[in-house]
Amino acid sequence: MTTYAKAATAPQRGFSGSLQRSESAAKSLFFGEILEDNLFPYPVIPEADQATLRAICDAIDGFLAGKASDFKRWDVDGEQPGEFIQSLRDMGLFGLIIPEQYGGLGLSNAGYARVLAQTSRYDSSVSLTIGAHSSIGLKGLLLFGSDAQKQHYLPKLATGELIAAFCLTESGSGSDAASIRSKATRNPDNSWSLDGEKIWITNGGIAGFYTVFARTDTDAGKMTAFIVHADDAGVSHGPHEDKMGIRSSNTCTVSFENVRLPADRVLGEVGKGFKVAMSILNNGRTGLGGGAVGGMRKLIELSSAQALERKQFGRAIAEFGMVRKKIAQMQVDCFAAESAVWMVAFYIDSGCEDYSTEAAITKVFASEAIQRTSHEALQIAAGNGFMKAYPYEKITRDSRILSIFEGTNEILRLYIALSGLKDLGDSLKEMKLAISDIFNNPIKGFGVLSGYAGRRLSGATGIGQDRISQSLPNALKPAALIYERYTNELAAASDAALRKYGKGIAEQQYALERIGNVTIDLFVGLCTLARAAMLTSSADSNADMARTIAQLFAKQAKRRMSRQLRQLSFNEDAATDTLCSSVLEQGKSVFDVLNNH
Ligand SMILES: Cc1cc2nc3c(=O)[nH]c(=O)nc-3n(C[C@H](O)[C@H](O)[C@H](O)COP(=O)(O)OP(=O)(O)OC[C@H]3O[C@@H](n4cnc5c(N)ncnc54)[C@H](O)[C@@H]3O)c2cc1C
């Protein structure tokens, strides 16, 4: 397990509190452990930082609130006008995460995610223009850039004189990012020649600074990250893509034809580009999560007003149970997503290095939560919801992308399950070695064995386990007991899956999806619980509501987790698989009442 180290770019502002434990909270669940110290108490944003963030959010409100009709028009046109992008520059929104020494605002991950939540209340494309620049376009420079590279580029990126884009995807390489074909060849003078084409690049047509990934096939590794300028000879971009949603966010192809890059354009180490790409995506996920939460908050406001104002059968539709249930669920989803996103932001801001599983969880949960929320908000508005004159259909279209880009939710579910199973598997392997080691090196051998055996014993008996329920307010104890129980069940199920499939577990997607889903519910649920406990102990005026949300989430999660775990053993997977093969073979649904079959 990794230890926390101070991040390369220490944030100027962040949550107060510090992490006590070095392990990943999500991966520890696979061992039957709830890392209480990493989850409780829920972190809070220090007052001084709250004041800064409020000022930024107020300025955003002042600037974007009156632009609803512009956003609608730009959605039709599929383009943000240059003057609008200039206003984003003038407001400093391209410098959010760039340290103050380079002219940026130096926001922490927590602060940055909160700002994107604010812009997403108005228009997702605005969030994306800013977000693709910060979360992925320039993040590689912040994480891996040399001092000289930072000095050179960050001041221009902070003002937005240079807008940044992240160029990984190609026509033959989407989820399988390691299979890119763009190629960079080293020249005798140590410069590089880059050839290739990237597709669907956000900000591709307005960026001056590209983080580009290309094959280099050296002994050090297959892929390298490069800094490329839009005005380097041989760089060009295609026209705007015509998209379903986030239509005014700039998306296009970016091509590189024999682009000559000096040696100092390598970002990070030669051959380590895949690590650079994955680190950027992991670190950037709270931006996407923050945006989703902002959208949900807006939808809750719209739906509440609509439910109270719209009358049918002589009553406000807010009186009808099926409408009430939708609104309550929106609040559960929003609070849960928010609790998890800002917990992960806290991990990143604290210099934690092992947060990729938690970041993937928040991306999956928040992206699906906003899609559920927009679906239900549109349903409450019904006919109005379907009309372009109202905001619902645009938010529904805009939020659809969130489960596709920055890692599809399928790939991330696999990642969540496999990253936890890997650590557990390594432990099992260690245990095997330890058993043979007992004869050669008894002290070391028994040491490893007792660590793992201890975990297994506490999992089986409950003795010595972290009992988070003991330190929580009474109203939250039943929820805590659910997480304690299902953490044990996840550990037992993971252990059983590893024993059954061994390395072959990587191909067992039906099982991995279930294990991933249980992990998502556990981690998000624990974040929700921690936040409700924090609000209770600070006697927050809405603590009652937070406890109700935490209790509801836990009960819903319990039902979901119980089903997922049961289905690991009792399922229709074989029939599902056979049916899929038949459909693929026929290439269509063969049934048609017209032919009486
Ligand atoms: C609007 C927009 C903006 C984008 N911006 C950028 C950007 O700025 N920079 C950039 O580099 N890229 C960008 N992308 C690309 C985006 O990241 C990819 O679309 C995404 O990674 C998925 O790749 P794909 O579309 O090729 O799908 P594929 O990889 O072809 O996947 C198709 C389907 O198969 C599933 N699948 C694939 N492999 C597996 C597997 N092993 N197990 C289970 N299921 C699997 C996927 O989950 C998906 O459902 C953008 C895309 C869009 C649409």
XYZ file of C-alpha atoms and ligand atoms in Angstrom:
650
model
C 0.000 0.000 0.000
C 1.242 3.478 -0.789
C 1.889 6.204 1.702
C 0.707 9.760 1.405
C 3.266 12.233 0.239
C 2.860 15.945 -0.237
C 1.587 16.581 -3.764
C 4.107 17.974 -6.238
C 2.024 21.131 -6.483
C 0.879 21.856 -2.984
C -2.524 23.527 -3.109
C -2.815 26.984 -1.597
C -6.312 26.364 -0.335
C -8.077 23.245 0.749
C -10.048 21.373 3.339
C -8.957 21.557 6.913
C -7.966 18.339 8.621
C -5.315 15.821 7.717
C -5.403 12.205 6.711
C -4.437 9.800 9.443
C -4.054 6.608 7.426
C -2.040 5.965 4.304
C -4.225 3.289 2.701
C -6.969 3.790 0.147
C -10.348 3.785 1.912
C -12.078 2.096 -1.042
C -9.480 -0.630 -1.540
C -9.437 -1.377 2.178
C -13.104 -2.352 1.937
C -11.954 -5.427 -0.003
C -10.112 -6.513 3.151
C -13.215 -5.997 5.269
C -11.775 -2.783 6.707
C -13.501 0.565 7.048
C -10.733 3.118 7.420
C -12.492 5.269 9.983
C -9.617 7.754 10.140
C -9.854 8.452 6.407
C -13.619 8.947 6.423
C -14.471 10.555 9.782
C -14.827 13.351 10.592
C -16.004 14.647 7.217
C -13.621 17.444 6.156
C -14.710 21.075 6.176
C -13.558 23.988 4.048
C -11.760 26.549 6.267
C -13.599 29.850 6.711
C -11.004 31.935 4.871
C -11.298 29.699 1.813
C -15.080 29.761 2.031
C -14.945 33.549 1.707
C -12.764 33.329 -1.419
C -14.980 30.689 -2.990
C -18.139 32.626 -2.206
C -16.686 35.695 -3.891
C -15.821 33.651 -6.998
C -19.251 31.980 -7.049
C -21.003 35.361 -6.629
C -19.006 36.759 -9.544
C -19.995 33.719 -11.631
C -23.656 34.219 -10.705
C -23.424 37.888 -11.630
C -21.855 37.057 -14.964
C -23.781 33.955 -16.086
C -27.237 34.430 -14.538
C -28.489 36.747 -17.258
C -27.205 34.666 -20.146
C -29.842 31.910 -20.332
C -31.030 32.953 -23.786
C -27.426 33.198 -25.043
C -26.684 29.674 -23.841
C -29.762 28.426 -25.638
C -28.741 30.178 -28.852
C -25.161 28.941 -28.642
C -26.500 25.438 -28.054
C -28.349 25.696 -31.396
C -25.352 27.275 -33.142
C -22.998 24.729 -31.579
C -20.435 27.380 -30.703
C -19.393 29.761 -27.935
C -18.572 33.153 -29.459
C -15.022 34.457 -29.120
C -16.199 37.457 -27.037
C -17.709 35.107 -24.467
C -14.489 33.103 -24.200
C -12.698 36.432 -23.757
C -15.013 37.229 -20.816
C -14.105 33.873 -19.247
C -10.466 34.933 -19.566
C -11.217 38.339 -18.064
C -12.861 36.674 -15.062
C -9.748 34.586 -14.441
C -11.615 31.318 -14.970
C -8.739 29.752 -16.897
C -6.410 30.208 -13.921
C -8.469 28.423 -11.261
C -6.002 25.661 -10.336
C -2.795 27.375 -11.407
C -0.672 28.379 -8.388
C -0.677 32.065 -7.493
C 3.053 32.356 -8.227
C 2.204 31.816 -11.915
C -0.710 34.238 -11.887
C -3.519 31.789 -11.160
C -5.984 31.579 -8.285
C -4.311 28.515 -6.756
C -7.558 26.796 -5.870
C -7.465 23.365 -4.297
C -9.288 20.437 -5.882
C -12.134 21.090 -3.442
C -12.359 24.752 -4.391
C -12.057 24.045 -8.096
C -14.806 21.422 -8.017
C -17.052 23.884 -6.171
C -16.472 26.550 -8.837
C -17.383 24.083 -11.599
C -20.529 23.230 -9.634
C -21.438 26.914 -9.866
C -20.827 27.311 -13.614
C -22.745 24.067 -14.253
C -25.882 25.651 -12.820
C -25.993 27.756 -15.953
C -24.424 25.851 -18.813
C -22.423 22.619 -18.980
C -20.530 23.772 -22.072
C -19.087 26.676 -20.060
C -17.931 24.215 -17.398
C -16.396 22.070 -20.079
C -14.443 24.887 -21.741
C -12.942 25.778 -18.361
C -12.831 22.180 -17.118
C -11.113 20.565 -20.117
C -8.485 23.331 -19.897
C -7.820 22.799 -16.171
C -8.824 19.212 -15.324
C -7.070 17.540 -18.244
C -5.512 20.055 -20.686
C -2.898 21.579 -18.389
C -3.026 19.119 -15.475
C -0.113 17.131 -16.917
C 2.037 20.260 -16.817
C 1.115 20.830 -13.157
C 1.742 17.212 -12.183
C 4.740 16.330 -14.346
C 6.113 19.536 -15.890
C 9.692 20.686 -15.265
C 10.240 24.046 -13.551
C 11.259 25.538 -16.882
C 8.102 24.248 -18.576
C 5.934 25.609 -15.768
C 7.635 29.015 -15.859
C 7.176 29.154 -19.585
C 3.567 28.069 -19.976
C 1.635 28.496 -16.732
C 1.411 32.325 -16.745
C -0.110 32.240 -20.256
C -2.408 29.362 -19.343
C -3.540 31.242 -16.219
C -4.715 34.235 -18.211
C -6.241 32.060 -20.909
C -3.917 33.576 -23.518
C -3.240 29.883 -24.082
C -6.197 27.517 -23.741
C -5.289 23.879 -23.102
C -6.602 20.588 -24.522
C -5.886 16.919 -23.791
C -5.249 14.757 -26.863
C -5.423 11.023 -26.237
C -8.373 9.489 -28.129
C -7.967 8.276 -31.723
C -10.392 6.648 -34.133
C -9.042 3.185 -33.323
C -8.280 3.861 -29.675
C -10.960 4.961 -27.210
C -11.228 2.983 -23.979
C -8.126 1.034 -24.983
C -5.921 4.085 -24.593
C -2.720 2.062 -24.682
C -3.384 1.142 -28.322
C -2.849 4.617 -29.793
C -1.152 4.805 -33.200
C 0.077 8.404 -33.207
C 3.823 8.093 -33.326
C 6.745 10.234 -32.259
C 10.198 9.356 -33.559
C 13.371 10.720 -32.036
C 15.680 12.549 -34.451
C 19.506 12.495 -34.240
C 19.474 16.015 -32.698
C 17.186 14.684 -29.893
C 14.124 16.479 -31.245
C 10.988 14.458 -32.084
C 8.798 14.130 -35.157
C 5.139 13.594 -34.372
C 2.493 12.132 -36.704
C -1.074 11.135 -35.981
C -4.663 12.216 -35.588
C -6.685 12.677 -32.399
C -10.474 12.795 -32.412
C -13.193 14.439 -30.266
C -10.764 16.759 -28.544
C -12.520 19.201 -26.222
C -11.194 22.752 -26.839
C -9.318 21.266 -29.833
C -10.201 24.211 -32.082
C -9.573 27.007 -29.574
C -6.519 25.660 -27.757
C -2.983 26.940 -28.152
C -1.488 24.264 -25.870
C -2.006 20.546 -26.405
C -0.975 17.687 -24.123
C -0.484 14.962 -26.728
C 0.150 11.251 -26.243
C 2.098 9.306 -28.842
C 3.841 5.959 -29.189
C 7.561 6.183 -28.753
C 8.296 2.481 -28.231
C 11.497 2.920 -26.269
C 12.867 0.500 -23.692
C 11.467 2.808 -21.013
C 7.893 2.285 -22.212
C 5.598 2.550 -25.194
C 4.014 5.965 -24.840
C 5.253 9.500 -24.160
C 3.414 12.745 -23.417
C 4.376 15.881 -25.354
C 3.569 19.557 -25.210
C 2.503 20.699 -28.663
C 1.633 24.257 -29.734
C -1.303 24.905 -32.012
C 1.010 27.034 -34.146
C 3.734 24.384 -34.513
C 4.210 23.642 -38.223
C 2.147 20.569 -39.177
C -0.602 21.009 -36.540
C -4.170 21.499 -37.760
C -7.681 20.927 -36.514
C -10.954 19.895 -38.090
C -14.384 21.563 -37.966
C -16.651 21.542 -34.903
C -18.358 18.250 -34.285
C -22.165 18.408 -34.368
C -23.096 16.818 -31.035
C -26.124 15.662 -29.056
C -25.242 17.715 -25.976
C -22.652 20.166 -24.621
C -23.079 21.502 -28.142
C -21.315 24.814 -27.719
C -18.269 23.203 -26.112
C -15.631 23.032 -28.819
C -14.937 19.430 -29.935
C -12.867 18.575 -32.991
C -10.165 16.470 -34.583
C -6.562 17.584 -34.095
C -3.955 16.366 -36.603
C -0.186 16.255 -36.443
C 1.793 15.889 -39.639
C 5.537 15.592 -39.258
C 5.462 18.070 -36.353
C 8.995 18.803 -35.186
C 9.186 19.019 -31.385
C 12.341 20.088 -29.511
C 13.514 17.719 -26.757
C 12.163 20.022 -24.047
C 8.586 19.384 -25.180
C 8.556 15.962 -23.544
C 6.184 16.062 -20.560
C 7.341 13.798 -17.746
C 9.646 10.950 -18.655
C 10.099 9.379 -22.065
C 8.144 6.113 -22.137
C 5.963 7.025 -19.141
C 3.135 8.650 -21.098
C 0.503 6.123 -20.070
C 1.158 6.890 -16.419
C 0.958 10.625 -17.206
C -2.394 10.153 -18.980
C -3.921 8.062 -16.184
C -2.658 10.412 -13.454
C -4.219 13.381 -15.255
C -7.561 11.613 -15.643
C -7.607 10.432 -12.014
C -6.689 13.836 -10.669
C -9.208 15.630 -12.873
C -12.263 13.574 -11.926
C -13.444 15.828 -9.099
C -14.004 18.592 -11.669
C -16.454 16.395 -13.538
C -18.081 15.336 -10.257
C -18.406 18.943 -9.112
C -20.044 19.870 -12.409
C -22.551 17.037 -12.019
C -23.432 18.163 -8.496
C -23.983 21.748 -9.684
C -26.351 20.495 -12.374
C -28.276 18.420 -9.828
C -28.656 21.340 -7.451
C -30.132 23.400 -10.281
C -32.524 20.579 -11.251
C -33.744 20.246 -7.651
C -34.594 23.952 -7.612
C -36.399 23.724 -10.956
C -38.353 20.614 -9.954
C -39.343 21.973 -6.552
C -40.740 25.136 -8.127
C -42.481 23.180 -10.880
C -44.024 20.673 -8.453
C -45.411 23.441 -6.265
C -46.690 25.631 -9.083
C -48.210 23.063 -11.433
C -51.760 22.115 -10.463
C -53.624 19.045 -11.715
C -56.790 17.460 -10.333
C -57.216 20.631 -8.291
C -53.975 20.117 -6.403
C -50.313 20.997 -6.742
C -48.560 17.985 -8.272
C -46.164 18.225 -5.284
C -48.930 16.547 -3.284
C -48.767 13.348 -5.315
C -46.666 10.535 -3.912
C -45.028 9.595 -7.184
C -43.821 13.166 -7.677
C -42.707 13.506 -4.047
C -40.658 10.326 -4.303
C -38.775 11.655 -7.306
C -37.901 14.926 -5.566
C -36.724 13.167 -2.404
C -34.564 10.813 -4.490
C -32.992 13.748 -6.327
C -31.922 15.151 -2.952
C -30.521 11.785 -1.820
C -28.529 11.442 -5.049
C -27.269 15.025 -4.921
C -26.161 14.891 -1.280
C -24.517 11.491 -1.783
C -22.639 12.558 -4.915
C -21.550 15.805 -3.267
C -20.335 13.982 -0.145
C -18.237 11.548 -2.183
C -16.833 14.098 -4.656
C -15.601 16.422 -1.909
C -14.206 13.552 0.139
C -12.039 12.630 -2.845
C -11.115 16.292 -3.349
C -9.942 16.232 0.273
C -7.823 13.139 -0.364
C -6.160 14.841 -3.333
C -5.667 18.126 -1.478
C -4.110 16.247 1.440
C -1.396 14.894 -0.827
C -2.769 11.363 -0.876
C -1.294 9.308 -3.719
C -3.687 6.378 -3.712
C -7.083 7.854 -4.542
C -7.709 6.562 -8.076
C -10.307 3.983 -6.997
C -12.251 6.568 -5.006
C -11.990 9.073 -7.885
C -13.397 6.470 -10.288
C -16.241 5.769 -7.851
C -17.230 9.429 -7.676
C -17.139 9.756 -11.468
C -19.429 6.763 -11.965
C -21.811 7.704 -9.166
C -22.067 11.431 -9.906
C -22.452 10.971 -13.675
C -25.261 8.455 -13.213
C -26.884 10.448 -10.412
C -27.256 13.545 -12.602
C -28.684 11.448 -15.431
C -31.290 9.944 -13.069
C -32.016 13.416 -11.736
C -32.416 15.065 -15.134
C -34.623 12.190 -16.324
C -36.944 12.597 -13.344
C -36.896 16.403 -13.439
C -37.959 16.275 -17.089
C -40.703 13.801 -16.146
C -42.039 16.128 -13.439
C -42.136 18.969 -15.958
C -43.632 16.432 -18.440
C -44.786 18.192 -21.646
C -43.001 21.375 -20.654
C -39.933 19.290 -19.916
C -39.912 18.064 -23.504
C -40.092 21.577 -24.939
C -36.973 23.455 -25.942
C -38.340 26.559 -24.222
C -37.580 24.901 -20.859
C -34.121 23.946 -19.586
C -34.739 20.244 -18.867
C -34.120 18.735 -22.291
C -30.818 20.589 -22.658
C -29.594 19.470 -19.236
C -30.635 15.904 -20.105
C -28.691 16.047 -23.387
C -25.719 17.779 -21.766
C -25.374 15.316 -18.891
C -25.390 12.246 -21.151
C -21.709 12.678 -22.011
C -20.625 12.314 -18.386
C -20.779 8.528 -18.374
C -18.892 8.353 -21.698
C -15.807 10.532 -21.530
C -12.852 10.629 -19.120
C -13.162 6.815 -18.956
C -16.516 5.159 -19.718
C -18.449 3.997 -16.681
C -18.009 0.376 -17.800
C -14.231 0.717 -17.835
C -14.292 2.520 -14.501
C -16.481 -0.160 -12.886
C -13.911 -2.718 -14.024
C -11.171 -0.518 -12.613
C -12.903 -0.117 -9.252
C -13.375 -3.872 -8.876
C -9.987 -4.907 -10.228
C -7.962 -2.329 -8.296
C -9.466 -3.597 -5.024
C -9.131 -7.234 -6.005
C -5.527 -6.713 -7.044
C -4.474 -5.541 -3.592
C -6.378 -8.410 -2.032
C -4.849 -10.846 -4.536
C -1.368 -9.525 -3.773
C -2.086 -10.174 -0.131
C -3.221 -13.697 -0.883
C -0.055 -14.223 -2.898
C 1.988 -12.830 -0.019
C 0.174 -15.233 2.223
C 1.066 -18.154 -0.035
C 4.705 -17.050 -0.085
C 4.587 -16.487 3.648
C 3.455 -20.036 4.210
C 6.439 -21.361 2.263
C 8.617 -18.695 3.908
C 7.667 -19.914 7.347
C 10.152 -22.708 6.895
C 12.944 -20.476 5.563
C 12.298 -17.253 7.408
C 9.857 -17.890 10.230
C 9.725 -14.344 11.618
C 8.971 -12.663 8.291
C 6.665 -15.469 7.226
C 4.528 -15.406 10.345
C 4.474 -11.600 10.255
C 2.780 -11.447 6.866
C 0.528 -14.343 7.647
C -0.680 -12.888 10.885
C -1.563 -9.569 9.178
C -3.725 -11.225 6.585
C -4.994 -13.928 8.888
C -5.965 -11.229 11.351
C -8.055 -9.512 8.724
C -9.713 -12.790 7.765
C -10.391 -13.597 11.383
C -11.933 -10.207 12.097
C -13.957 -10.525 8.896
C -15.323 -13.892 9.966
C -15.967 -13.094 13.605
C -16.395 -9.346 13.798
C -13.729 -9.324 16.544
C -11.249 -6.497 16.271
C -13.050 -4.929 13.353
C -13.394 -1.175 12.925
C -16.764 -0.471 14.519
C -17.675 2.922 13.124
C -21.184 2.511 14.514
C -19.901 2.924 18.072
C -18.813 6.528 17.678
C -21.797 7.804 15.682
C -24.992 9.505 16.833
C -27.749 6.993 17.623
C -29.816 7.964 14.591
C -26.934 6.983 12.301
C -25.962 3.706 13.976
C -28.322 1.507 11.915
C -26.839 2.923 8.705
C -23.323 2.321 10.017
C -24.191 -1.271 10.870
C -25.287 -1.813 7.262
C -21.903 -0.638 5.981
C -20.024 -2.708 8.567
C -21.916 -5.813 7.549
C -21.604 -5.307 3.788
C -17.923 -4.402 4.015
C -17.400 -7.868 5.474
C -19.570 -9.387 2.788
C -17.616 -7.597 0.047
C -14.370 -8.936 1.502
C -15.733 -12.473 1.689
C -17.172 -12.295 -1.840
C -13.924 -10.876 -3.240
C -11.884 -13.535 -1.514
C -14.197 -16.224 -2.896
C -14.053 -14.748 -6.412
C -10.256 -14.697 -6.350
C -10.103 -18.283 -5.155
C -12.611 -19.390 -7.776
C -11.218 -17.572 -10.807
C -7.621 -16.725 -9.895
C -6.122 -14.439 -12.534
C -9.081 -15.254 -14.763
C -11.192 -12.886 -12.644
C -10.167 -10.118 -15.070
C -12.416 -11.720 -17.711
C -15.422 -12.234 -15.398
C -17.239 -9.004 -16.188
C -20.616 -10.041 -14.810
C -18.979 -10.647 -11.423
C -16.700 -7.605 -11.630
C -19.613 -5.292 -12.338
C -21.386 -6.554 -9.210
C -18.277 -6.213 -7.060
C -17.741 -2.709 -8.482
C -21.344 -1.753 -7.710
C -21.087 -2.913 -4.101
C -17.858 -0.947 -3.669
C -19.499 2.177 -5.096
C -22.436 1.891 -2.680
C -20.143 1.291 0.280
C -17.772 4.168 -0.376
C -20.457 6.684 -1.363
C -22.620 5.546 1.561
C -19.773 5.966 4.047
C -19.040 9.478 2.730
C -22.733 10.310 3.093
C -22.745 8.953 6.633
C -19.596 10.880 7.561
C -21.087 14.123 6.286
C -24.377 13.594 8.115
C -22.401 12.873 11.309
C -20.336 16.025 10.846
C -23.479 18.137 10.323
C -24.999 16.557 13.421
C -21.999 17.307 15.593
C -21.832 20.904 14.353
C -25.581 21.275 15.115
C -26.176 22.400 11.550
C -29.704 23.686 10.960
C -30.228 21.019 8.279
C -28.701 18.141 10.249
C -32.081 16.389 10.552
C -32.440 16.325 6.811
C -28.867 15.106 6.333
C -29.507 12.221 8.755
C -32.679 11.286 6.891
C -30.727 11.268 3.625
C -27.953 9.133 5.128
C -30.521 6.680 6.504
C -32.396 6.502 3.186
C -29.205 6.010 1.184
C -28.080 3.227 3.521
C -31.388 1.371 3.226
C -31.452 1.711 -0.546
C -27.792 0.679 -0.745
C -28.476 -2.329 1.445
C -31.118 -3.591 -0.977
C -28.833 -3.009 -3.957
C -25.780 -4.592 -2.307
C -27.715 -7.589 -1.091
C -29.008 -8.222 -4.622
C -25.585 -7.758 -6.214
C -23.871 -10.125 -3.784
C -26.578 -12.771 -4.074
C -26.286 -12.599 -7.837
C -22.611 -13.450 -7.627
C -23.790 -16.995 -6.896
C -27.363 -17.091 -8.181
C -27.773 -15.404 -11.511
C -28.922 -15.698 -15.101
C -25.505 -14.940 -16.541
C -25.282 -18.081 -18.666
C -28.704 -17.471 -20.214
C -27.886 -13.791 -20.721
C -24.679 -14.722 -22.478
C -26.340 -17.281 -24.715
C -29.073 -14.815 -25.641
C -26.518 -12.139 -26.518
C -24.710 -14.613 -28.807
C -27.985 -15.405 -30.596
C -28.837 -11.742 -31.100
C -25.341 -11.012 -32.394
C -25.558 -13.956 -34.766
C -28.895 -12.766 -36.181
C -27.939 -9.109 -36.027
C -31.533 -8.125 -35.282
C -34.596 -9.041 -33.243
C -36.005 -11.987 -35.141
C -39.479 -11.674 -33.595
C -42.264 -9.885 -35.429
C -45.989 -10.222 -34.751
C -46.540 -9.603 -38.451
C -45.148 -13.075 -39.120
C -46.940 -14.552 -36.119
C -43.729 -15.104 -34.245
C -17.959 15.167 -26.484
C -16.710 14.382 -26.295
C -15.573 15.022 -25.811
C -14.395 14.292 -25.650
N -13.252 14.952 -25.234
C -12.062 14.281 -25.268
C -10.836 14.983 -25.011
O -10.811 16.182 -24.711
N -9.670 14.286 -25.117
C -9.641 12.964 -25.435
O -8.555 12.395 -25.525
N -10.786 12.272 -25.662
C -11.994 12.902 -25.596
N -13.158 12.223 -25.842
C -13.104 10.786 -26.121
C -13.667 9.952 -24.978
O -12.792 9.958 -23.905
C -13.955 8.535 -25.552
O -15.139 8.664 -26.307
C -14.098 7.501 -24.479
O -12.845 7.223 -23.912
C -14.680 6.183 -25.009
O -14.052 5.765 -26.156
P -14.930 5.359 -27.436
O -15.968 6.400 -27.635
O -14.013 5.063 -28.548
O -15.697 4.036 -26.978
P -15.156 2.531 -27.055
O -13.874 2.423 -26.312
O -15.183 2.048 -28.449
O -16.270 1.773 -26.216
C -17.549 1.443 -26.763
C -18.378 0.760 -25.680
O -17.731 -0.469 -25.293
C -17.477 -0.450 -23.894
N -16.207 -1.113 -23.661
C -15.017 -0.895 -24.258
N -14.076 -1.689 -23.769
C -14.672 -2.433 -22.801
C -14.223 -3.444 -21.907
N -12.953 -3.832 -21.861
N -15.118 -3.985 -21.058
C -16.425 -3.578 -21.053
N -16.887 -2.632 -21.874
C -16.027 -2.060 -22.732
C -17.421 1.016 -23.510
O -17.676 1.208 -22.144
C -18.504 1.594 -24.413
O -19.766 1.395 -23.832
C -14.361 12.914 -25.969
C -15.519 12.286 -26.431
C -16.674 12.994 -26.598
C -17.892 12.276 -27.119
